[in-house]
Every structure is written in C-alpha cells, then in structure tokens.
Coordinates of C-alpha atoms in Angstrom, one line a residue:
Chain A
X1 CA 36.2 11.5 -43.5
X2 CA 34.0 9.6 -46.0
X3 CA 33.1 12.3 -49.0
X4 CA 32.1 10.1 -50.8
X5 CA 28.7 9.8 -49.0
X6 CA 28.7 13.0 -48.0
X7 CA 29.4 12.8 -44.6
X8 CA 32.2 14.2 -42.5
X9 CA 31.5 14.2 -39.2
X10 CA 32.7 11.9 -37.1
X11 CA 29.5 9.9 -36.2
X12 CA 28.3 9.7 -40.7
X13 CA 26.4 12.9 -39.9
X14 CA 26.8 15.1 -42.8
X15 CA 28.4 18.5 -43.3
X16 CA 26.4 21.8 -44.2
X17 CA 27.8 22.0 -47.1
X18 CA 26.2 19.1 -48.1
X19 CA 22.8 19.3 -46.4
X20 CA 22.7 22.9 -48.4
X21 CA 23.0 21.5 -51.4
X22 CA 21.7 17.9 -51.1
X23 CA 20.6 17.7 -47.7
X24 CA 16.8 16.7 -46.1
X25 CA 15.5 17.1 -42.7
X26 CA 15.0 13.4 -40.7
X27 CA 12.7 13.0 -38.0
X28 CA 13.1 10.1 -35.1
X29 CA 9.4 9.8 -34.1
X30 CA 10.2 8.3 -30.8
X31 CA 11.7 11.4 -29.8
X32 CA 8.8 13.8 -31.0
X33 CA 6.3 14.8 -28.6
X34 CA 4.1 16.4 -31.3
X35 CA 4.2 20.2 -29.8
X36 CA 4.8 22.0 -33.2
X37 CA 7.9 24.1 -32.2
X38 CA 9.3 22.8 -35.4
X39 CA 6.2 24.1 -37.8
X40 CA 6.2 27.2 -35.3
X41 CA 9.4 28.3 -36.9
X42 CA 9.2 27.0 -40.3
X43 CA 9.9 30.1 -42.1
X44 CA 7.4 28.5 -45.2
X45 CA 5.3 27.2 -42.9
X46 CA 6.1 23.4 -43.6
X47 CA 4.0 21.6 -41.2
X48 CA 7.8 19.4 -40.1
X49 CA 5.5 18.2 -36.9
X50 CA 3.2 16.2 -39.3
X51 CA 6.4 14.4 -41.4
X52 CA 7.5 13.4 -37.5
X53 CA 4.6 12.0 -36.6
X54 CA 4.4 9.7 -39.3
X55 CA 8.3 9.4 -39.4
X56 CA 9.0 10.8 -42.9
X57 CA 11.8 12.7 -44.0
X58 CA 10.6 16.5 -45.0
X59 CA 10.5 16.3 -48.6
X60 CA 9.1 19.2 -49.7
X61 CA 10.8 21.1 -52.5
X62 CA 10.4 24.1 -51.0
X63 CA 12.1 23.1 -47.8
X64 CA 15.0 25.6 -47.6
X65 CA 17.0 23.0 -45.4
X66 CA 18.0 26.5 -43.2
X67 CA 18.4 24.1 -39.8
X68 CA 15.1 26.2 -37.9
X69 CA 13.3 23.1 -37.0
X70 CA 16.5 21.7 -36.4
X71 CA 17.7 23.9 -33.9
X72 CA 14.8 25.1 -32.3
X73 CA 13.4 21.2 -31.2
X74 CA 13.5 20.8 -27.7
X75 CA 14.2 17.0 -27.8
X76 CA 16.6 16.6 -30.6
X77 CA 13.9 15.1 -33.1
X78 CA 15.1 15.9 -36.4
X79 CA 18.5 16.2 -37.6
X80 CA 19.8 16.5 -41.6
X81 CA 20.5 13.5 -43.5
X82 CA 22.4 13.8 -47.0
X83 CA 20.0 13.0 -49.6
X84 CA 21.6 9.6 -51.7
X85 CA 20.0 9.7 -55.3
X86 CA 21.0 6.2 -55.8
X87 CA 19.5 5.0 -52.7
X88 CA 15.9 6.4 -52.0
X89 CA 15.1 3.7 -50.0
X90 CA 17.5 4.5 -47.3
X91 CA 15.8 8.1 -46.4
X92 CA 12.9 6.7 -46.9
X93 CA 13.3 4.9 -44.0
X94 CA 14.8 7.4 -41.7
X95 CA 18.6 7.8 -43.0
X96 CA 18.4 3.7 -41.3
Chain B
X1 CA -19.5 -4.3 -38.7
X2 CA -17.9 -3.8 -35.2
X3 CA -18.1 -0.4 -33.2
X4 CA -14.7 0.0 -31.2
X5 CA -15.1 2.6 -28.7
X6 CA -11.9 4.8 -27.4
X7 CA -12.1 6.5 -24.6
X8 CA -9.3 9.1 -24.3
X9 CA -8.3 11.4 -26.8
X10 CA -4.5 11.6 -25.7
X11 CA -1.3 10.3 -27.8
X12 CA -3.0 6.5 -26.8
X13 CA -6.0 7.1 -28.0
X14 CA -5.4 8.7 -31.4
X15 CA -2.8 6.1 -32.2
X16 CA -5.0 3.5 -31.8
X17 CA -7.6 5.1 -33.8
X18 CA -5.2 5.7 -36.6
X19 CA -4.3 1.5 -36.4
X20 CA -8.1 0.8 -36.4
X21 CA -8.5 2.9 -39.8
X22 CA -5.1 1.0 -41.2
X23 CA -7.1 -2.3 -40.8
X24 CA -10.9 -1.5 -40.8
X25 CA -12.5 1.6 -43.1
X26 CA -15.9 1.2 -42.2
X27 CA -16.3 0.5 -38.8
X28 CA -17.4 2.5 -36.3
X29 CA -15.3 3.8 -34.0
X30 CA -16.9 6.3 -31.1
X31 CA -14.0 8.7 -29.5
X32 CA -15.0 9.7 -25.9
X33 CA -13.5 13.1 -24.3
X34 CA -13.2 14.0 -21.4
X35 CA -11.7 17.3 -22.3
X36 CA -13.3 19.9 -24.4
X37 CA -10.2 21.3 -26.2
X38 CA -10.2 17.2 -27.5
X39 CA -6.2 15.8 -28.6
X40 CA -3.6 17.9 -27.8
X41 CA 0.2 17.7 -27.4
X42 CA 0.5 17.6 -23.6
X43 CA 4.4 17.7 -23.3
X44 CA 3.8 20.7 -25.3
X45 CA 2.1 22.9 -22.5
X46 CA 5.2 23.1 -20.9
X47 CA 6.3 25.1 -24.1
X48 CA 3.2 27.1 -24.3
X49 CA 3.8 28.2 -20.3
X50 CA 7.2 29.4 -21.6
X51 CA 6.4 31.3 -24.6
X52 CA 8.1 29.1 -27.1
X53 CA 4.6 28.8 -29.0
X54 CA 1.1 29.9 -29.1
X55 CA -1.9 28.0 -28.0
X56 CA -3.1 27.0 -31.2
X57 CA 0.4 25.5 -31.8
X58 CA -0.6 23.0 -29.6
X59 CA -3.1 21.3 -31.8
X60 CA -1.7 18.7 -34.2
X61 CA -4.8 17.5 -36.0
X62 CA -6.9 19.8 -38.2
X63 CA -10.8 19.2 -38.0
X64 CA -9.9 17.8 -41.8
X65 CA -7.6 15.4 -40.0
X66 CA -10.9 14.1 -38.0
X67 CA -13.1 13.9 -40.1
X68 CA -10.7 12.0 -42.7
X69 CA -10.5 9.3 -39.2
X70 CA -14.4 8.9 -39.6
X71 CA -15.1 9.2 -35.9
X72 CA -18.2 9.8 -33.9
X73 CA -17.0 12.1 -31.1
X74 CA -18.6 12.0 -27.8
X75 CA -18.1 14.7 -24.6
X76 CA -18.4 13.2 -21.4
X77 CA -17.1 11.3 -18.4
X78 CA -16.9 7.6 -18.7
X79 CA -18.1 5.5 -15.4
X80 CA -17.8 2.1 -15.5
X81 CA -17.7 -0.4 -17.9
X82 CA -20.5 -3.2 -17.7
X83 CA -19.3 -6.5 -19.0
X84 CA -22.3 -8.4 -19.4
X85 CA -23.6 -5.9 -21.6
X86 CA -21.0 -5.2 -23.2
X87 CA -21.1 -1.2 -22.6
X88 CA -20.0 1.9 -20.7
X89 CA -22.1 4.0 -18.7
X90 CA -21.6 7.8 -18.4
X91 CA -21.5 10.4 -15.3
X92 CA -24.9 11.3 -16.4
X93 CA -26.5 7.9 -16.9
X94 CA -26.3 7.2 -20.4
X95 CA -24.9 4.3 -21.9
X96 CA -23.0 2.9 -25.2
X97 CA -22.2 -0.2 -26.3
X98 CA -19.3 -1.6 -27.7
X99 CA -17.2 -4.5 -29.5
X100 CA -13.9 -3.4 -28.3
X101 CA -12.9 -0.8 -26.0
X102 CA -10.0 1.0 -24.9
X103 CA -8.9 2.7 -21.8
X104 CA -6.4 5.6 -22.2
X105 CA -7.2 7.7 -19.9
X106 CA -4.3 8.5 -18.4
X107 CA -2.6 10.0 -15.3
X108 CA -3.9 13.3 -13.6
X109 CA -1.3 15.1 -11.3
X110 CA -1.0 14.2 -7.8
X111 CA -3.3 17.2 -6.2
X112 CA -1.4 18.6 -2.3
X113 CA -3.5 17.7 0.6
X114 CA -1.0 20.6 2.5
X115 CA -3.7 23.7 4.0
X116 CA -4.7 26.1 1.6
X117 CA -4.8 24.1 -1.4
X118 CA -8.2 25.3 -2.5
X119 CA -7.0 29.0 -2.8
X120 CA -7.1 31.2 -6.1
X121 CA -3.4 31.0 -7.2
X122 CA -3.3 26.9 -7.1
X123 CA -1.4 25.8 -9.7
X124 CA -0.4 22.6 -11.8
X125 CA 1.3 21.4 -14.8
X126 CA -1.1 19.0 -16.1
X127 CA -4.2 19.8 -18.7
X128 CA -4.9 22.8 -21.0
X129 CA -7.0 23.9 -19.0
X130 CA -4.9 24.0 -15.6
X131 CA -2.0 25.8 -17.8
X132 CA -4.2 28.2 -19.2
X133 CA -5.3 28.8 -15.2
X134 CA -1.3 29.3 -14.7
X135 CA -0.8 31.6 -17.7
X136 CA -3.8 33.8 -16.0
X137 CA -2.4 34.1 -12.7
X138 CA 1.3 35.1 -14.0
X139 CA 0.5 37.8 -15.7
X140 CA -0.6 39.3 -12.5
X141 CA 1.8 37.6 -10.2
X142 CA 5.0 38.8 -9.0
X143 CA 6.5 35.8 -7.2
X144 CA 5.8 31.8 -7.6
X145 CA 6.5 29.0 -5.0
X146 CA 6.9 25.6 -7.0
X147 CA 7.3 22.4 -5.0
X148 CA 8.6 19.1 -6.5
X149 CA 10.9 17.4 -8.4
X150 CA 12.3 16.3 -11.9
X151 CA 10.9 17.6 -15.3
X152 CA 7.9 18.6 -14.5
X153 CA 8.8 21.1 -11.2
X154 CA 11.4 22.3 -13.3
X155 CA 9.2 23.3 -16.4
X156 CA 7.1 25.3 -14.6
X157 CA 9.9 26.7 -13.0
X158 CA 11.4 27.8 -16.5
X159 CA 8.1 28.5 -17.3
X160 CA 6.8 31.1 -14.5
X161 CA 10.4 32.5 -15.3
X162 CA 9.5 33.4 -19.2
X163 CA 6.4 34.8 -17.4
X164 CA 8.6 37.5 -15.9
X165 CA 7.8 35.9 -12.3
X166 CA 10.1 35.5 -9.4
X167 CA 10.8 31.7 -8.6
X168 CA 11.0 30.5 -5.4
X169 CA 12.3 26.6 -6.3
X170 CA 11.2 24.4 -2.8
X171 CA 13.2 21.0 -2.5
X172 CA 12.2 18.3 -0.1
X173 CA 16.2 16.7 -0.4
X174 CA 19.5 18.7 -0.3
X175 CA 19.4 18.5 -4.3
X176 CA 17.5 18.5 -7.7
X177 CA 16.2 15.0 -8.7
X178 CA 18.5 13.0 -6.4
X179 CA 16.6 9.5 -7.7
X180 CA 17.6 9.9 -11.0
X181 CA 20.6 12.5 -11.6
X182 CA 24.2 12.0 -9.8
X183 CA 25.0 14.9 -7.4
X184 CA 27.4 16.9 -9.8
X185 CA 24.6 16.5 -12.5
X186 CA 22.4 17.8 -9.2
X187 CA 24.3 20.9 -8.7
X188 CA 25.2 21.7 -12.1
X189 CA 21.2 22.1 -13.1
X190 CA 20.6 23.9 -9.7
X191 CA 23.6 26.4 -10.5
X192 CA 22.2 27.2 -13.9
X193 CA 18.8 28.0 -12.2
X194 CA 20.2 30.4 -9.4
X195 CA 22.0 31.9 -12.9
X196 CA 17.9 32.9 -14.2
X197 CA 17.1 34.2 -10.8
X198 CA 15.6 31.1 -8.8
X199 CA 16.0 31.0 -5.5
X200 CA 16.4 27.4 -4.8
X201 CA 15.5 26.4 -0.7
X202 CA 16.9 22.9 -0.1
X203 CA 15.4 20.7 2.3
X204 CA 12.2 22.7 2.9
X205 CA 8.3 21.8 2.6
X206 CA 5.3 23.8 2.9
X207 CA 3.8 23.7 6.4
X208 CA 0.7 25.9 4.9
X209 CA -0.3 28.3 2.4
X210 CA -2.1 31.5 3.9
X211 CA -4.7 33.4 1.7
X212 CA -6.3 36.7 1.5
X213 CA -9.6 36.8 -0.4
X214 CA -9.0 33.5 -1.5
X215 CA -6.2 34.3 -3.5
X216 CA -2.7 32.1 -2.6
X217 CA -0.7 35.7 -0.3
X218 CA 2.3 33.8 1.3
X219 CA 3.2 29.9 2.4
X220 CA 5.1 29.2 5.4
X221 CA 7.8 26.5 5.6
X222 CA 7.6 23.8 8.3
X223 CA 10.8 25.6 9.8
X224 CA 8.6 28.5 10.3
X225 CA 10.2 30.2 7.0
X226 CA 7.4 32.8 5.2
X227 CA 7.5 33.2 1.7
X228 CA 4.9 36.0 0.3
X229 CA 3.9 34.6 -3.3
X230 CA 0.9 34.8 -5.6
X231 CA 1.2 31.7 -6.6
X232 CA 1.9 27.9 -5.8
X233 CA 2.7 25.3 -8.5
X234 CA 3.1 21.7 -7.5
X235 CA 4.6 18.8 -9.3
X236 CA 4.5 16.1 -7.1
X237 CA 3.9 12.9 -9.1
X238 CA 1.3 11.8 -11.4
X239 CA -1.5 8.9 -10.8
X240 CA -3.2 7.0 -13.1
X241 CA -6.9 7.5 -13.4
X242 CA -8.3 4.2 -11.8
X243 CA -12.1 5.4 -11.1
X244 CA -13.5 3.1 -14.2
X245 CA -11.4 0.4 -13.1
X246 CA -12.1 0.3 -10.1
X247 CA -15.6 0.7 -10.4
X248 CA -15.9 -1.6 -12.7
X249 CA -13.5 -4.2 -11.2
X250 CA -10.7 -4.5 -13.7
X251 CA -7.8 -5.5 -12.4
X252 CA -5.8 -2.7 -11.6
X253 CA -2.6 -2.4 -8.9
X254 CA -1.0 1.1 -9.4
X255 CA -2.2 1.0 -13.0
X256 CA -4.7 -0.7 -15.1
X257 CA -2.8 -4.2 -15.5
X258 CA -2.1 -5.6 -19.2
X259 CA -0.9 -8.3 -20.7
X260 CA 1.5 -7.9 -24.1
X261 CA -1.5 -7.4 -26.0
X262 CA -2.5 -4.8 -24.0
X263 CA -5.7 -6.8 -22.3
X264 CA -7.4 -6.2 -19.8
X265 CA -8.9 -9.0 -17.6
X266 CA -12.3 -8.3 -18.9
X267 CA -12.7 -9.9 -22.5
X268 CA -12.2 -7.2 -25.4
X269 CA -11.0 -4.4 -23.2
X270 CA -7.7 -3.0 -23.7
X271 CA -5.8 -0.3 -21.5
X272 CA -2.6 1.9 -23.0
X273 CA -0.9 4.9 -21.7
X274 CA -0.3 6.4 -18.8
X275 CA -3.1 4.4 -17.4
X276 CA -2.2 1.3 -17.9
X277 CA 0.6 -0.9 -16.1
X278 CA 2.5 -2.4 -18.4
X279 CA 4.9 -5.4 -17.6
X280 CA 8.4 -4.5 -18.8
X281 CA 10.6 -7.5 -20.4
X282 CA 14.0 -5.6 -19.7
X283 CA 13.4 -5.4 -15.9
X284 CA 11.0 -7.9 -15.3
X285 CA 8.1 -6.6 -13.7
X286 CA 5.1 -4.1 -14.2
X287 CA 5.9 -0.4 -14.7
X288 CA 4.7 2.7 -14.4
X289 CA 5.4 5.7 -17.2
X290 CA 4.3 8.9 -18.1
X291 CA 6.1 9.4 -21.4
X292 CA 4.4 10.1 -25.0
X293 CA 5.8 8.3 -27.0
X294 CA 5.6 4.7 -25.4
X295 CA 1.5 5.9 -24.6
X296 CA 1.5 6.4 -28.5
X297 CA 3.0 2.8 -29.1
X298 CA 1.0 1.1 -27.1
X299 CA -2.3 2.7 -28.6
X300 CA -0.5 1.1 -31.4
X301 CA -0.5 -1.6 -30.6
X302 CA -3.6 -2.2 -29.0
X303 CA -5.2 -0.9 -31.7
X304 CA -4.2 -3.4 -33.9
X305 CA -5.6 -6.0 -31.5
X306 CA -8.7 -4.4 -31.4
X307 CA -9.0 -4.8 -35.3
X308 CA -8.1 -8.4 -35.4
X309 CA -4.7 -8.1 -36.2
X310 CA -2.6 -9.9 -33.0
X311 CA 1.0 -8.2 -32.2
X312 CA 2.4 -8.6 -28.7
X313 CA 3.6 -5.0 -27.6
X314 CA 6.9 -5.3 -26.9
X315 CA 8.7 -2.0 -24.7
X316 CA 11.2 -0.2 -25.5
X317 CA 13.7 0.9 -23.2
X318 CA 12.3 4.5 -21.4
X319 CA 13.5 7.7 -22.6
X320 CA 12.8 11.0 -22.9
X321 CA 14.8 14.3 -23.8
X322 CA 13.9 16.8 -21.8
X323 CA 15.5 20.9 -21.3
X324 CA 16.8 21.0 -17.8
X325 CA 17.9 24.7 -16.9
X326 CA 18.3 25.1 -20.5
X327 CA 20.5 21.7 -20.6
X328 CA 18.9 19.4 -22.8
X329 CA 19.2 16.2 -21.6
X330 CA 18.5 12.6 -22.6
X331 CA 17.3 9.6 -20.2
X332 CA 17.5 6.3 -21.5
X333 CA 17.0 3.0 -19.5
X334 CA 18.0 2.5 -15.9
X335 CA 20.5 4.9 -14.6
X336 CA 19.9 5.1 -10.5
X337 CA 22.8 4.2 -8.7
X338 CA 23.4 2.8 -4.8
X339 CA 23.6 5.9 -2.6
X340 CA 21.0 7.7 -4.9
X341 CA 17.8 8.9 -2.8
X342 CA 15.4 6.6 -2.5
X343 CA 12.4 5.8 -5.2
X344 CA 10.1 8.6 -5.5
X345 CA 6.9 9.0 -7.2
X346 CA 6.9 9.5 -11.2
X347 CA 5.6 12.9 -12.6
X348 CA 4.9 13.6 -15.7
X349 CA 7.4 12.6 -18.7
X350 CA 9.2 10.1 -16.1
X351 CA 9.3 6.5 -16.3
X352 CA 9.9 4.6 -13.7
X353 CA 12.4 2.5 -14.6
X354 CA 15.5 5.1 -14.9
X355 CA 15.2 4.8 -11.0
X356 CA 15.9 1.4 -11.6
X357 CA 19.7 0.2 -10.1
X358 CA 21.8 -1.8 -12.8
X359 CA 23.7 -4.3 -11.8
X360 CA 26.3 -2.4 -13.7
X361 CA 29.4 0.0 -13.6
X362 CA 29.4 3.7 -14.0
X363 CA 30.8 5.7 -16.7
X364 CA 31.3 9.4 -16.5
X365 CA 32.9 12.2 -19.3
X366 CA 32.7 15.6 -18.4
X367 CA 33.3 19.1 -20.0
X368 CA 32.0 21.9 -18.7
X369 CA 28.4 21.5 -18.8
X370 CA 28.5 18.7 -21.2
X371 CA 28.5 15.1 -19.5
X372 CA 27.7 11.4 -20.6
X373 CA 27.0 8.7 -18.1
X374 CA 27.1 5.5 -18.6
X375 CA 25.7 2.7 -17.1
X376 CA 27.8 -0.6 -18.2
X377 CA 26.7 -4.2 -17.6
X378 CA 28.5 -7.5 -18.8
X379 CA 28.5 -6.6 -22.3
X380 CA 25.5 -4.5 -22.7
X381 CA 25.1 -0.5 -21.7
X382 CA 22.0 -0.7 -19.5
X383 CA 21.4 3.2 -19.3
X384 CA 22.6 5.9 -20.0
X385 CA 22.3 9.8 -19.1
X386 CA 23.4 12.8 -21.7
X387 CA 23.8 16.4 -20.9
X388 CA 24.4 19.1 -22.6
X389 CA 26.1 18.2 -26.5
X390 CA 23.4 15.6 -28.0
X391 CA 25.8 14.4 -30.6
X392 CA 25.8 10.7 -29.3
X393 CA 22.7 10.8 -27.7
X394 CA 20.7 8.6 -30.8
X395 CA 24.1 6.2 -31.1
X396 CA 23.4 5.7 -26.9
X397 CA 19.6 5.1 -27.5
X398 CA 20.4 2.7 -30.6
X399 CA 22.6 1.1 -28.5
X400 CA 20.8 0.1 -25.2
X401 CA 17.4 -0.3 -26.7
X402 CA 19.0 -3.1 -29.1
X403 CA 21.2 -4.1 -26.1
X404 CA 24.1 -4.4 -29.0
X405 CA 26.9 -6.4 -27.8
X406 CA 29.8 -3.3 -26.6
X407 CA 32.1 -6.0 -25.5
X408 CA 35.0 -4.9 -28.0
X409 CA 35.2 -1.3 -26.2
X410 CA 34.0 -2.4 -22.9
X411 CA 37.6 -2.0 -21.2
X412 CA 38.2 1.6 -22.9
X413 CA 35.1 2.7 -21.5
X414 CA 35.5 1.5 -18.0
X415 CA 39.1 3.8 -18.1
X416 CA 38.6 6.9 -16.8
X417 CA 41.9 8.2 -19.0
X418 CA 40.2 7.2 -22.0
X419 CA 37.6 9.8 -23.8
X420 CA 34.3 8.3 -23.4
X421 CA 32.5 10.7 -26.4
X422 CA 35.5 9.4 -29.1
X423 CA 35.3 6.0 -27.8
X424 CA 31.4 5.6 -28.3
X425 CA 31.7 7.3 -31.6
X426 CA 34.1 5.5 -33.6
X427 CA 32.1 1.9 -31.9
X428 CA 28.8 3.1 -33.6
X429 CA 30.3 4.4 -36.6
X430 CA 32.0 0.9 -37.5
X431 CA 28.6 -0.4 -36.1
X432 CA 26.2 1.4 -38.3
X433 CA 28.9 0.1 -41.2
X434 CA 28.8 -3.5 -40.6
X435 CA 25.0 -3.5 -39.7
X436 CA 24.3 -1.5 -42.8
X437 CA 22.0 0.4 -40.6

C-alpha cells in the first residue's frame, strides 16, 4: 500500500477515497472510439468524449468525479487518477 | 499556398485534417463526403442499435468545430484520381485539383450474394444510414436471423436484442469466433447469449431467404431447416473500397498499399484507414484492420506528411475492447493458436493480425467468467486476450506494445499453480516504478 501517493490498489490505481477528494478522470485515447457514452451520462453535461479525443485529463472544476463516465465506457477508456499538486506534469500527460 | 484535398470524413480523415491545421493555418484544405450525415463515430452505431445513446450522440464535432478547421466541404463520390493533372474526377463529371491528397475511404461490409438479398428486411452493421434502416425494421419485427462472426455479428445480435427482437444467432463453425477466441472462451460467450434469449444454431448457413411483398418472411437453412423472421442481419467481413484505386491504377492488393509514410505509388497521394494496407513491422508483412483508433493514427500521420512535416508511421500492436455477451473484452496482438479454425475474413473493429499464430506459449487464469490469456514468447508477451475484470488489461497493452523485457517472471507465468492476475501485477507495478512511467 503506498499512501503516500494516494494509491492503494494493487496495480498504483487509487482508492475512492482519494479520487473523491483529490481524484481526476484519465482518458487513454487509443482506447476511445469517440461514441459519447461518456458525455451521454455526464450528469453536468461535461463533454468527457472531447478531453479523450485529445487525451486530456477532465479538469473541469465542476467535475463531480462520481465514476459515470467511468463506469458506463464500453472499452475501459477512462479510469481515475489521484491528482499530485506537486507534480502537474504527470496528469498532464495521462497519469504516465 | 497548397490545397490538400481529403477524401473521407471518417476517424482517417479528420485526423489528418486536424495535423494539416497544426502545421499549415491558411491552406486550403477541400473535405470530400461521401455520406451526408458527414464524420461520425462509427463503432458507436453499435451503441445507438442498442439503446445505450441517441443519434445525435453520435456526432463528435459541432458545426463550431468545423468551421474552426477552415474546410471547404464537398458532397459527392470520388472516381478516379488523374495523375498528370494532378486532380480527382467525380461520379458526375466534375473535377478538383489538388497538391496532396488522401484516401480514407474505408471498408464497406461484405454484402451476401445468398437468394433474397435484395428483400425489405436486409440488414447490416455498417453506415448511419444502414443502422437507421435496422432501427426501422425492429420496431416492427418480431424475430431476427443474424449470420457471421466476431464483434460485429455479435453487436447486432445484442443490439436486435435491446430492440425487444427475438435472435436467431447462425454459425457457419460448431462455435463463436473459433479464429480468434479458445473454445472455453467460445462457449462461455455463447452460454451468456442463450442466458438473453438467443437461440444459437451451430454449423448452419442460409440456403435462401423467402419473401412476401418484398419484405425478408422466413430463410431456410442448407439442411432444409425454416426459420420465419422479419429480418436478416449479416456480418460477414468488411472490404476496403478499391474503386478509385483501381480505376485509377494505384497500387492496391487487398488494400490500397503504403509505404511508412503512408504513400501511395502515385506522387503526393496518401492512403490511411481501413482502406489502406499497411505493412506491419511486428509481423512482417502487409495487414489488414478495421479498428478506429489505428485509422485515426495513420490520418495522423499522413497528415503530417502531407504538410511537409516527414514521420514514418510506425504500428502499434492491434487492439480493441470490445462487449461480448456483456463480457468486455480486450484483444491485443497475436493470439490464434494451432488447432484454431482457420483464417477468416476481418469485419469490422478486427485486425487481422490477432489471427496471427505466435511462435509462443499459452497462458490461461480463469474465474468464473473472468479469464487472461497469454501469449508468451522468448522474453516478450506477444498477445494477449482479457475477459471479463479489465484491471490488467492497460498493464497487458503497455506491456506487448513496448515488447518490455518479462524475462524475470517468465517461469511463474508459464506455471499453471501460480496466479497469473498477481503475478502480472506486482511485474508492472515494480515496472511502472523503475521506468518512472
């Protein structure tokens, strides 16, 4: 378990806990197919299938981070990062 | 100023366009349609068939998205391209000249040559406009026949089923997708579509399909079998569209042939897609695909060359994730094994090469309806197939696309004691640590 990076899973994704409180969503472009189930579902109509397309993490500050787009992608684009304040550059590119 | 010309307006085309713009601002560039609804997400009809969204969900771009790309857009039906002139000529006569042009045309769906293929009730998986066509006839139809195999066959499957229509599921082998998916993966896929209410009919092919009033009323099996249906859905393959290549004489063999910068034999024409044939370094010969996302990096690519900028296209491994029976599954390089049915024709979302045989060993972890199959060469995984839990399913596509070196836990995963999922876990953890990635 490594807490100090918030993540506690046994592959370095991180926990709920964390992605409620510090969390953003991630997409892999190579995965998307671009057919907008994610936006479909966003309850504040973020449009998550744009930020995939041109592989950026969703940083809008009215993402709720409630996991919709997450669970409702068909092909397992996007998956929650924990946000690292001292290292912007690593969501930036994707949580690589 | 140059005028690049694209015709196609699928993931290939766009992402070209988009490269274009990142190099060039003021050039023109002329986007030729074929179809009027213009750029759409076609892996995304399958989820339009089932309900999952509406049709305007389909659309990515916004009209403000467009007309921020500064394009001139063009309806029509490309012919041939004229070399000497340096232009394309249209179904109705017209021409347009160009500096650079690209092909992405793509691949249209293998149409059945089987009797009573021209009746009302006909249907396929494969533009807007053909779905729309299928979403039509299932609100009035009470039973579907759906011939084929792999992704395709089984989305509209899944999709006639969310349509409230009886499936009748028609295989030519004794099991689902025998050139790609082991038997037990086979089975376990079939057993959760006889769960929904498919009838599955192994080893059976349509000797005809009868009609009254032109609308599809029954098909009869070649073992004299009669199914009464409204409707027939194939999903038999998919075929690049060759006309402007071959009227034009670019090379073409299956597909439009390209070099790594996406070149066509004919000086400043490029090919990406699902049209083109594109030589693949990890297996060493020319290959076909139908997936989105290399179509989108080749546009990429060959947009860039277009523009001036040279970059050699270099392929990733083929994958795609993909819902079967519910089962979300993930397909990444060559995973056919000896004993597998032989090579089939691609449909749509397929690549070629997981039909490919490794010279490697297999894998397998199973629970319940949760599996990971590996296939493991010298030192390298060469493929891999994931069912069910996704957790490792980006590690596993990290890890053959960058062929990174698994010799350290080679062994453990060759012993079927040993849990495969753990195993693979704590390898890409350490990985990601001493990579920093």
């Amino acid at each position: 378990m490594d807490r100090k990076k918030g993540n506690d899973t046994n592959i370095g994704l991180p926990s709920r806990r964390n992605v409620l409180t510090t969390g953003v969503v991630v997409p892999n472009t190579s995965r998307c197919v671009q057919c907008g189930i994610c936006s479909y579902n966003c309850p504040i109509n973020i449009d998550v299938r744009r930020h995939a397309w041109l592989g950026e993490p969703v940083k809008d500050r009215h993402c709720l981070t409630c996991g919709e787009c997450v669970q409702r992608c068909p092909r397992g684009v996007l998956r929650f990062e924990a946000t690292n304040m001292f290292n912007e550059e690593s969501i930036l590119n994707g949580g690589k | 100023m140059s005028r690049f010309v694209i015709v196609g307006s699928g993931a290939a085309g766009i992402a070209a366009i988009q490269s274009i713009r990142e190099l060039d601002k003021n050039s023109e560039i002329v986007l030729v349609m074929a179809e009027k609804e213009g750029y759409y997400s076609r892996p995304g009809l399958a989820y339009y068939l089932n309900k999952e969204i509406p049709e305007a969900q389909l659309f990515p771009f916004s009209k403000d998205d467009f007309s921020q790309m500064n394009l001139k857009i063009i309806f029509g039906i490309v012919e041939s391209v004229l070399p000497e002139t340096k232009a394309i000529s249209f179904s109705d006569g017209k021409t347009i000249r160009y500096d650079k042009l690209l092909i992405a045309v793509g691949a249209k769906a293998v149409r059945s040559s089987i009797s009573g293929t021209d009746l009302d009730g006909i249907i396929y998986l494969d533009m807007l406009s053909t779905i729309k066509i299928a979403i039509k006839k299932a609100k009035k139809a009470k039973t579907a026949v759906i011939v084929g195999g792999g992704i395709t066959a089984i989305e509209l499957v899944e999709g006639l089923i969310a349509q409230k229509v009886k499936v009748h599921f028609l295989l030519r082998k004794d099991r689902f997708w025998g050139n790609v998916l082991d038997s037990e993966e086979s089975q376990l896929v079939e057993n959760r579509l006889k769960d929904e209410g498919v009838v599955i009919h192994y080893q059976t092919e349509i000797e005809s399909i009868s009609g009254k009033k032109g609308k599809v009323f029954a098909i009869r099996t070649k073992t004299g079998e009669e199914i009464p249906c409204q409707i027939v859905g194939f999903a038999i393959g998919v075929r690049p569209r060759l006309h402007i290549a071959e009227k034009s004489g670019i090379k073409s063999e299956r597909g439009i042939l390209v070099n790594e910068f996406l070149e066509t034999n004919f000086p400043d024409v490029y090919a990406a897609g699902d049209v083109a044939e594109v030589y693949d370094p990890h297996i060493g010969k020319h290959i076909l695909d139908s997936l989105w996302d290399l179509a989108r990096s080749q546009g990429k690519i060959a947009g860039f060359n277009m523009a001036g900028k040279k970059k050699k296209y270099i392929k990733d491994v083929p994958f795609n994730v993909t819902r079967l029976a519910g089962l979300t599954t993930t397909i990444i390089g060559a995973i056919g094994q000896k004993g597998m049915d032989t090579k089939a024709e691609i449909v749509r979302g397929e690549s070629e090469t997981w039909q490919e045989i490794p010279d490697a060993l297999v894998s397998q972890y199973k629970f319940d309806s949760n599996r990971i199959r590996l296939m493991i060469g010298e030192n390298t995984i060469v493929g891999a197939l994931i069912m069910g839990d996704q957790t490792l399913s980006e590690a596993l596509h990290q890890i053959v696309n960058q062929k990174i070196d698994i010799s350290t836990i080679r062994d453990k995963l060759l012993q079927s004691q040993v849990p495969l999922g753990e195993t693979l876990a704590n390898f890409w953890k350490e990985w990601r640590k001493e990579n920093a990635y």
